[in-house]
mmCIF file of C-alpha atoms in Angstrom:
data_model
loop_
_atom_site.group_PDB
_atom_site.id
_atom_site.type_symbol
_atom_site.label_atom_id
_atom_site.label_comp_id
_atom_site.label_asym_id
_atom_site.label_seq_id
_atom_site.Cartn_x
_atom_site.Cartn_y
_atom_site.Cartn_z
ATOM 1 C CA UNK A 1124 -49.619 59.288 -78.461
ATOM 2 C CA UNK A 1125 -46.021 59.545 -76.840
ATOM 3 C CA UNK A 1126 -45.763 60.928 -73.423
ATOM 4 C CA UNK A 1127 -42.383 63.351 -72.812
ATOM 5 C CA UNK A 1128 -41.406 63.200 -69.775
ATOM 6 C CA UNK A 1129 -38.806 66.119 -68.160
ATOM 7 C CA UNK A 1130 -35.497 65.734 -66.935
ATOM 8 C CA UNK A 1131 -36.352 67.577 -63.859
ATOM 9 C CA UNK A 1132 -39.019 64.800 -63.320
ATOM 10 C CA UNK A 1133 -36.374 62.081 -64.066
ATOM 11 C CA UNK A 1134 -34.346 62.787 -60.924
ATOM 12 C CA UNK A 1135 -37.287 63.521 -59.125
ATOM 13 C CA UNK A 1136 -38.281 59.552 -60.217
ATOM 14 C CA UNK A 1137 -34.624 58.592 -59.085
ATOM 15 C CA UNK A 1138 -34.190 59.964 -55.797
ATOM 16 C CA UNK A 1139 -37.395 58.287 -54.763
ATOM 17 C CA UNK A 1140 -36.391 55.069 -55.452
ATOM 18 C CA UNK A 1141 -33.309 56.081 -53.155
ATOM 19 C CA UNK A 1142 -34.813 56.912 -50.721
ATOM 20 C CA UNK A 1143 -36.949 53.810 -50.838
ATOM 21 C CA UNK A 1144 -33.885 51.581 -51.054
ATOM 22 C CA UNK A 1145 -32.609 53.372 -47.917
ATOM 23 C CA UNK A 1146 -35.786 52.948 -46.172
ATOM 24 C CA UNK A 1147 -35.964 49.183 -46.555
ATOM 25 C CA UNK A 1148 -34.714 47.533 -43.186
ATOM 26 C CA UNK A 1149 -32.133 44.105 -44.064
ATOM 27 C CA UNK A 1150 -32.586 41.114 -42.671
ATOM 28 C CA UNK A 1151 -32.257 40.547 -39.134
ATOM 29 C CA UNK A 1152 -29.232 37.427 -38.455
ATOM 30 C CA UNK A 1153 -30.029 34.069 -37.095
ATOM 31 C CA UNK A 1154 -30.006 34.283 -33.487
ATOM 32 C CA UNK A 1155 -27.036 32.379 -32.221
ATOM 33 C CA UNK A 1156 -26.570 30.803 -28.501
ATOM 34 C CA UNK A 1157 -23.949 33.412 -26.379
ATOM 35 C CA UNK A 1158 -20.933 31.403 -25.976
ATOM 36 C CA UNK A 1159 -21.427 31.481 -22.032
ATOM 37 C CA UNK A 1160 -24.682 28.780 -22.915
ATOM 38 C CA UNK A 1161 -22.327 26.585 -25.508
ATOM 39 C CA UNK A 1162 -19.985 26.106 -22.871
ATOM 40 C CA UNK A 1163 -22.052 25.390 -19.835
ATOM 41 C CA UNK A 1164 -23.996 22.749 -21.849
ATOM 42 C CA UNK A 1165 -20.966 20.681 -22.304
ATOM 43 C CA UNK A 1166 -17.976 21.882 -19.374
ATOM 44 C CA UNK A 1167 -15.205 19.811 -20.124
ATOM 45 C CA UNK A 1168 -14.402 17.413 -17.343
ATOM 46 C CA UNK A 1169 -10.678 17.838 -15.825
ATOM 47 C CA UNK A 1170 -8.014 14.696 -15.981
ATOM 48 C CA UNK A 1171 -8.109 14.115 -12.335
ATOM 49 C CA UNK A 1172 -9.807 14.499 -8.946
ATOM 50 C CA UNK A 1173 -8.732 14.544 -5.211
ATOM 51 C CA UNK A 1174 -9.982 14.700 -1.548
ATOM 52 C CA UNK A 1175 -8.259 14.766 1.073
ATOM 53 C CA UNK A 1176 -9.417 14.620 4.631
ATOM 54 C CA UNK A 1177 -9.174 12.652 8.066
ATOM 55 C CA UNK A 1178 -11.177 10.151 7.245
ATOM 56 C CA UNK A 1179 -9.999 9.144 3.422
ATOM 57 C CA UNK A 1180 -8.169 10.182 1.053
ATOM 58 C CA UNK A 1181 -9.053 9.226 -2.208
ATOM 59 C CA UNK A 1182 -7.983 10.082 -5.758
ATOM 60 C CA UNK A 1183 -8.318 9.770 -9.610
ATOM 61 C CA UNK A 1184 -6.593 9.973 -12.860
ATOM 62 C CA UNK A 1185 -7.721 10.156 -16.315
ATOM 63 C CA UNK A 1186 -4.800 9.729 -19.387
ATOM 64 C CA UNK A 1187 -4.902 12.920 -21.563
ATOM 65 C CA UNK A 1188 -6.024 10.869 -24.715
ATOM 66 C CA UNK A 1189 -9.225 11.376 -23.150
ATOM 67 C CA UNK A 1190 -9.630 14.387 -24.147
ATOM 68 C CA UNK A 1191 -10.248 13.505 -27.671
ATOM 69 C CA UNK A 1192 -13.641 11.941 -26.535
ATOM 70 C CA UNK A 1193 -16.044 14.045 -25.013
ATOM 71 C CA UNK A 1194 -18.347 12.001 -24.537
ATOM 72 C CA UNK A 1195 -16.532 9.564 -23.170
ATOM 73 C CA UNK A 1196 -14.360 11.721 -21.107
ATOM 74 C CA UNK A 1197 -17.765 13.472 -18.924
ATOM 75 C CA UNK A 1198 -19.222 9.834 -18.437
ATOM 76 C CA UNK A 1199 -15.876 8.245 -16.854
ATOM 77 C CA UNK A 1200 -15.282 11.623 -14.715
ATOM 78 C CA UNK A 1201 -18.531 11.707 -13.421
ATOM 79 C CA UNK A 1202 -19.172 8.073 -12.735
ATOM 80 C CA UNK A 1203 -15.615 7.563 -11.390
ATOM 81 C CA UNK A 1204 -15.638 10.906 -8.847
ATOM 82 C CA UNK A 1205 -19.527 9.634 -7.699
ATOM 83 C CA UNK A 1206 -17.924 6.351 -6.308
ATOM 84 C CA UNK A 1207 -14.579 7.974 -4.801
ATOM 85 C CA UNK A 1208 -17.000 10.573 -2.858
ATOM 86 C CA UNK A 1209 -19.295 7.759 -1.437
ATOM 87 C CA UNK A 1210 -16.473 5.785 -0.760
ATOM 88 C CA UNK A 1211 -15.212 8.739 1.203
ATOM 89 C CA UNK A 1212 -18.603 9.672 2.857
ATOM 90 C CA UNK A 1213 -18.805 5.824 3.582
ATOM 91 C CA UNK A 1214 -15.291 6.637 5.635
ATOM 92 C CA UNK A 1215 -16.472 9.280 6.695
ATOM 93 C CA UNK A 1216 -19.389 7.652 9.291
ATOM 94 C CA UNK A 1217 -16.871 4.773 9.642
ATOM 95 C CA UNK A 1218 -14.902 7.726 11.576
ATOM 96 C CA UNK A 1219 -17.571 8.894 13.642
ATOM 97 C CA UNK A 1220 -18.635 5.390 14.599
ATOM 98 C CA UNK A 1221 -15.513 5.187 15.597
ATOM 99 C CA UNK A 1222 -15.246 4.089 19.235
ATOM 100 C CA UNK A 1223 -11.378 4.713 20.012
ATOM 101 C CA UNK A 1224 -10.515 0.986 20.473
ATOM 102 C CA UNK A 1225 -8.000 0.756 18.128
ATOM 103 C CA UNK A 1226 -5.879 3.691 16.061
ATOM 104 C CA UNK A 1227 -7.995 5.262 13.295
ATOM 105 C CA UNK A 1228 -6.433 4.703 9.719
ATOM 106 C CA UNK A 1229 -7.638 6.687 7.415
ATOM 107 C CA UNK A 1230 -9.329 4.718 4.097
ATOM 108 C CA UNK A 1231 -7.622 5.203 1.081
ATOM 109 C CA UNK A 1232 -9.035 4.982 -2.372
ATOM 110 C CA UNK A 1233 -7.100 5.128 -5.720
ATOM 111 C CA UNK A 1234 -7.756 4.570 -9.386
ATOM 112 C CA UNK A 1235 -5.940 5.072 -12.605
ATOM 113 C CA UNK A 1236 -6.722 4.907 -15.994
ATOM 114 C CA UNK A 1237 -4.783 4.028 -18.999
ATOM 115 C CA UNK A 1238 -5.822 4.219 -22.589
ATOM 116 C CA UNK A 1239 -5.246 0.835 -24.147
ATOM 117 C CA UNK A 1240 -6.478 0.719 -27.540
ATOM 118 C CA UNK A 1241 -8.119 3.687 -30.074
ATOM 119 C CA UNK A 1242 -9.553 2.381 -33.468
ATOM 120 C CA UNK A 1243 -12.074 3.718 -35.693
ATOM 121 C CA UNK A 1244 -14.949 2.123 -34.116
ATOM 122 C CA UNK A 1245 -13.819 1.021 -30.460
ATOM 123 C CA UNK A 1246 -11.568 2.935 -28.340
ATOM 124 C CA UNK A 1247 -10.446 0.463 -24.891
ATOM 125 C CA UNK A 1248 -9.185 2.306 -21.462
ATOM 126 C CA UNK A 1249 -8.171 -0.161 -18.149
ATOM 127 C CA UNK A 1250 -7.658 1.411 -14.851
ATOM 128 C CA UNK A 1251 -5.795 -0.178 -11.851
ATOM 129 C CA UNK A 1252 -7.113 0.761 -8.102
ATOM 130 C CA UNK A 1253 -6.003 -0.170 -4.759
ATOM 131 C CA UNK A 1254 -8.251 0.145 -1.854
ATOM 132 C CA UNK A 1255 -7.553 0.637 1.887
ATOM 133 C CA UNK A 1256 -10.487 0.111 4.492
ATOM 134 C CA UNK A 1257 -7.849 -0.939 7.623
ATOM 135 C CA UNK A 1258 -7.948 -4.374 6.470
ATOM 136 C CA UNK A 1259 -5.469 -6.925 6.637
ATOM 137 C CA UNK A 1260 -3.981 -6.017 3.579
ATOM 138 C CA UNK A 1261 -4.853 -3.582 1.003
ATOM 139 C CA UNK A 1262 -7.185 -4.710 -1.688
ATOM 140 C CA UNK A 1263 -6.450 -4.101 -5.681
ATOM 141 C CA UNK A 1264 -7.287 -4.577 -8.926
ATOM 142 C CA UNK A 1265 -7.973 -3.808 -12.387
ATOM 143 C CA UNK A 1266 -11.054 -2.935 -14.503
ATOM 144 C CA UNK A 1267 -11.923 -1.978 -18.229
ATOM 145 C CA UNK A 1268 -14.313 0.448 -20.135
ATOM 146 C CA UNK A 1269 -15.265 0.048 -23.890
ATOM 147 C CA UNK A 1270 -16.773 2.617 -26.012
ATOM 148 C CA UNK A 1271 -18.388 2.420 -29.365
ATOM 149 C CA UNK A 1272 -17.720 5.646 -31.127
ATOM 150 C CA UNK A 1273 -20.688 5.533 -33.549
ATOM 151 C CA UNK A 1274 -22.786 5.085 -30.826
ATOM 152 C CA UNK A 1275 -20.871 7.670 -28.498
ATOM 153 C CA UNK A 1276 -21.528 4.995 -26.225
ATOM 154 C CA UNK A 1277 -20.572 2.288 -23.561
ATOM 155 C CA UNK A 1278 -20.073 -0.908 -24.579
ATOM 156 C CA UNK A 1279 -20.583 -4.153 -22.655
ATOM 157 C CA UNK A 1280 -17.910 -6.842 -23.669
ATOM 158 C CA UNK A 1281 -20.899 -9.223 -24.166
ATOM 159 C CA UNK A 1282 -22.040 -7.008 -26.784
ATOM 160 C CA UNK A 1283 -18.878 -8.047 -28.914
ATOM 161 C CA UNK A 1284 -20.067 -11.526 -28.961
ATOM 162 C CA UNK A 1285 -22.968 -13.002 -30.837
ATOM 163 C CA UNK A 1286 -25.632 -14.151 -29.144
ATOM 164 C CA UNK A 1287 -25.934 -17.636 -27.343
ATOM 165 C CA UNK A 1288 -22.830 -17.990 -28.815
ATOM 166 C CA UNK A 1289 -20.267 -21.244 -27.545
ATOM 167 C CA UNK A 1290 -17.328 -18.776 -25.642
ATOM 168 C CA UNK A 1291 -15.199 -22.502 -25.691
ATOM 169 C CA UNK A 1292 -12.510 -20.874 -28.128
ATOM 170 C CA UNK A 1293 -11.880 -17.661 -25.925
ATOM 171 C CA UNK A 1294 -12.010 -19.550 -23.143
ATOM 172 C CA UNK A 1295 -9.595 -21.652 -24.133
ATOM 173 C CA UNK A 1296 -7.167 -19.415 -25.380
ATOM 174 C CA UNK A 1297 -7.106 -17.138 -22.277
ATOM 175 C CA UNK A 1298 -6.698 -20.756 -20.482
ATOM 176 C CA UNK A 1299 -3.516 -21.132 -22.515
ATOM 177 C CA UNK A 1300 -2.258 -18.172 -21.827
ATOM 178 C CA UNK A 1301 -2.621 -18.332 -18.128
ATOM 179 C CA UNK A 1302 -0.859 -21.793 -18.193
ATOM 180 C CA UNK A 1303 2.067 -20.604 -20.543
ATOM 181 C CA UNK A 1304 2.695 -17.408 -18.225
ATOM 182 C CA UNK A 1305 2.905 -19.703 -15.084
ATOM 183 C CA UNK A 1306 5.826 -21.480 -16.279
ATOM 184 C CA UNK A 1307 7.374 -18.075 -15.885
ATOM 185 C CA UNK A 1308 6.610 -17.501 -12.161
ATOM 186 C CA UNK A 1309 8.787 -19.627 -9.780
ATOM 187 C CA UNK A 1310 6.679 -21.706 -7.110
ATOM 188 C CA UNK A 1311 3.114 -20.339 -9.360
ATOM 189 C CA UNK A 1312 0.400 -22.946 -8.255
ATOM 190 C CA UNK A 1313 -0.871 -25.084 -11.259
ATOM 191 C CA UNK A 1314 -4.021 -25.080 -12.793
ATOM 192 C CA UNK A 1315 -6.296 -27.654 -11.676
ATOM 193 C CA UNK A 1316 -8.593 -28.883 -8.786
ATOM 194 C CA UNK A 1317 -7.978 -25.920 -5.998
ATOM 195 C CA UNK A 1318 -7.547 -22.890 -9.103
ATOM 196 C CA UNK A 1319 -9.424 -23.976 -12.735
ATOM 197 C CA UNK A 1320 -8.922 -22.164 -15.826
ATOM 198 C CA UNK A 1321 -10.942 -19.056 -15.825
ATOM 199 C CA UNK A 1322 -14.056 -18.310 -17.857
ATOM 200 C CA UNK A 1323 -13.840 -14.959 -20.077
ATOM 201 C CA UNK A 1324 -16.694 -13.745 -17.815
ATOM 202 C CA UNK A 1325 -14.423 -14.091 -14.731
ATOM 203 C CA UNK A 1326 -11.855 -11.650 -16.714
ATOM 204 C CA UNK A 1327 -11.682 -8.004 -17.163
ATOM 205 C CA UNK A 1328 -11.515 -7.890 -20.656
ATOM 206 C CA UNK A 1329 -9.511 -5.295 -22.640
ATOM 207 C CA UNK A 1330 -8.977 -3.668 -25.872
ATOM 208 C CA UNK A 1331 -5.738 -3.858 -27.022
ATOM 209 C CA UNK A 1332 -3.951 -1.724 -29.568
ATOM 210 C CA UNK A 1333 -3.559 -3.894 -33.493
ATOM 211 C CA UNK A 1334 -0.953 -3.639 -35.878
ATOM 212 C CA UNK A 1335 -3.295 -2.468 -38.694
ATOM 213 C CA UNK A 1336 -4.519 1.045 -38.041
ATOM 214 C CA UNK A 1337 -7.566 1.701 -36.823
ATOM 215 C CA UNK A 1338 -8.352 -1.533 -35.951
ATOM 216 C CA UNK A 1339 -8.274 -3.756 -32.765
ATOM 217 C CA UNK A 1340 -5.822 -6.376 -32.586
ATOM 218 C CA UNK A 1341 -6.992 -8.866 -29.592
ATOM 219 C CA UNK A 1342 -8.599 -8.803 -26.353
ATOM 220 C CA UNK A 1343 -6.107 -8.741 -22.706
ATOM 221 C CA UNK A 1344 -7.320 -10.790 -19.943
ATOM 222 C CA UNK A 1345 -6.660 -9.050 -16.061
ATOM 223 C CA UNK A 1346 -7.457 -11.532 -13.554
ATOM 224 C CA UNK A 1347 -7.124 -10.547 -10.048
ATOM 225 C CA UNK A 1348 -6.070 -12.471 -7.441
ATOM 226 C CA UNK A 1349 -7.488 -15.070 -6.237
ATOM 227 C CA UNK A 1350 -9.101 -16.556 -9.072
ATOM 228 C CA UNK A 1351 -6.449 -18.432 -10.818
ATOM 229 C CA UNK A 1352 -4.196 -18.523 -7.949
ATOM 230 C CA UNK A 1353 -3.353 -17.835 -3.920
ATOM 231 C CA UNK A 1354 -3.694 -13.732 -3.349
ATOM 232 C CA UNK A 1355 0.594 -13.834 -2.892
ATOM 233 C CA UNK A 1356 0.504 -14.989 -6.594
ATOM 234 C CA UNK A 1357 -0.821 -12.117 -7.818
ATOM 235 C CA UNK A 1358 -2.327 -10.674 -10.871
ATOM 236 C CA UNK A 1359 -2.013 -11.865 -14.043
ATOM 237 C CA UNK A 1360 -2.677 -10.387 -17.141
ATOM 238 C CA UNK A 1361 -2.422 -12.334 -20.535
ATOM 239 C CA UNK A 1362 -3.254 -11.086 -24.548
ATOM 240 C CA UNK A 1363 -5.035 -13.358 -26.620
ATOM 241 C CA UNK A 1364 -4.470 -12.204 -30.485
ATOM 242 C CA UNK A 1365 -8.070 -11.522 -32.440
ATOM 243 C CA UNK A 1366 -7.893 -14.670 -34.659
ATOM 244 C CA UNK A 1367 -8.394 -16.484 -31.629
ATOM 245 C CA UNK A 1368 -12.000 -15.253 -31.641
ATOM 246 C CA UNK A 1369 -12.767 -13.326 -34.701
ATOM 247 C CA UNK A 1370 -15.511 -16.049 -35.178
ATOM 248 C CA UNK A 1371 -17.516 -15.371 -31.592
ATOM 249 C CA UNK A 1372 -18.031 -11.358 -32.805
ATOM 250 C CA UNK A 1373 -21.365 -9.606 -33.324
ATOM 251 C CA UNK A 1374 -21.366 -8.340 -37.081
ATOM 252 C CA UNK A 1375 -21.783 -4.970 -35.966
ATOM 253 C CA UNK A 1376 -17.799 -5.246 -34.351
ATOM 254 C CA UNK A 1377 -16.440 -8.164 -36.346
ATOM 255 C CA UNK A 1378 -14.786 -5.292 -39.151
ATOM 256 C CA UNK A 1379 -13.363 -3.518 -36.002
ATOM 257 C CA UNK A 1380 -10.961 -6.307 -35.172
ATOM 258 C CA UNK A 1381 -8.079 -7.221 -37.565
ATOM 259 C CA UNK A 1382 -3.886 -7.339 -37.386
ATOM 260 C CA UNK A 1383 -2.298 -8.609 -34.574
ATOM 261 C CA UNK A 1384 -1.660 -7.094 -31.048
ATOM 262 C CA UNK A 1385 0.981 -4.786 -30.962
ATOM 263 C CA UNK A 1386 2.591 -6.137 -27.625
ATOM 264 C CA UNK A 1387 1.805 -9.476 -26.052
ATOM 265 C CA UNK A 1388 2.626 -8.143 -22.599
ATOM 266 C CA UNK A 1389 4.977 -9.997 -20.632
ATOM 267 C CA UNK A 1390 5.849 -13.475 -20.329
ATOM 268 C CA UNK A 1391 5.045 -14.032 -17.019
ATOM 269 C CA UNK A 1392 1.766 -12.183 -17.039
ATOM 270 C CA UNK A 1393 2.512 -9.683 -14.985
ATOM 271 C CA UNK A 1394 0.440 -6.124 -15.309
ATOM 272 C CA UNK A 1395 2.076 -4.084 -18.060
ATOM 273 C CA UNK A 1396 1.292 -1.100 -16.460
ATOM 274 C CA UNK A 1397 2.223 0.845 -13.261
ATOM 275 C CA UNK A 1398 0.003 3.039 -10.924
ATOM 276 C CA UNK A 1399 1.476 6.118 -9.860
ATOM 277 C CA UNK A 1400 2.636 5.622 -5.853
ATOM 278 C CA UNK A 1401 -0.160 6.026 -3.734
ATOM 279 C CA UNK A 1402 0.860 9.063 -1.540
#
């Protein structure tokens, strides 16, 4: 038996299931973080810091490459603006200890850093600072940072190295160096029984910028004074070109090396770069 069913009852049917449709509530969205919290949990660092005050004055610079590495950026700030505000709190009981004997000379306290290399895997910056504590002379110097961008990361330079590895090679290459760039310097004390050839150890080593992109093309050597000659002497800073040493790397950072460097620096090993004047 067939069961006729009215138009009236038909619309009646329909505007139920309207009304049904209607009543159903959609799903809520996924909840996201206000932008306020994004931004507090990772405040981008600024490119430089100073303080300025009777005691010290001290001050830092970061290049704006930086930028491009978060990570890398917050971890250099912080670590760099820790040791400028001890150094200046350091002055600052200096000061108060202070007995009037002799003028007061405020401590001064400057570092600045360059980027030196960026390659897939490694990215290099080097810094120069200078140092004031009333001294006889100012003290100075260089220093290096490598970071491992896989591992978002610092990187020790004995990490590049295999283990219990022989260092001869890169020791004797940097050696080389040293000895070629003191036949540029008039009156430069030689190598031998009162300043030896350095050990790699005894270096800050560098990244520097390759030829082939994206790779790493040697290592630079800063030595400060001192070590391979008298303090008048100077710094010296010498490139040693990755073939040199390509068989001393760790696996993990043997592919990130390759080309040549892309400036050998300068013949007489002085520092290719220049702080800004200390104010």
């Amino acid at each position: 038996m067939k069961l006729k069913t009215s138009a009236p009852m038909l619309v009646g049917l329909a505007l139920l299931a309207t009304l049904a449709a209607c009543e159903r509530k959609p799903a809520a969205p996924a909840k996201q973080p206000p932008p306020a919290a994004v931004a507090a949990a990772a405040p981008v660092r600024p490119l430089s810091f100073e303080a300025d005050d009777p005691a010290a004055k001290v001050g830092l610079s970061l290049p704006a490459e930086i930028a491009n590495y978060p990570a890398l950026h917050a971890a250099l700030y912080d670590r760099e603006v820790a040791g400028l505000k001890a150094f200046a709190a350091k002055a600052q009981a200096d000061r108060q200890a202070w007995d009037g004997s002799y003028p007061w000379r405020p401590y001064a306290r400057q570092g600045q850093w360059f980027l030196s290399a960026a390659g897939d895997r490694l990215v290099g910056l080097r810094a120069l600072w200078f140092e004031d504590t009333g001294g006889a002379h100012p003290n100075h110097g260089g220093a290096s940072l490598l970071w491992d961008r896989t591992a978002d990361a610092e990187l020790q330079p004995q990490a590049l190295f295999r283990p219990d590895i022989d260092m001869t090679p890169l020791d004797t290459a940097i050696c080389d160096a040293v000895k070629a760039a003191k036949r540029h310097r008039p009156g430069a004390a030689p190598l031998g029984e009162m300043f030896a050839c350095p050990h790699w150890n005894q270096t800050v080593l560098v990244l520097a910028a390759s030829t082939a992109p994206g790779k790493i093309g040697g290592l630079t050597a800063i030595i400060d004074p001192y070590v391979v000659g008298p303090y008048a002497e100077g710094d010296y800073e010498v490139t040693v070109p990755q073939n040199a040493f390509q068989g001393l790397l760790a696996s993990a950072y043997a592919g990130a090396f390759a080309g040549a460097p892309k400036s050998p620096g300068n013949p007489d090993g002085t520092i290719s770069v220049r702080m800004d004047t200390v104010k």
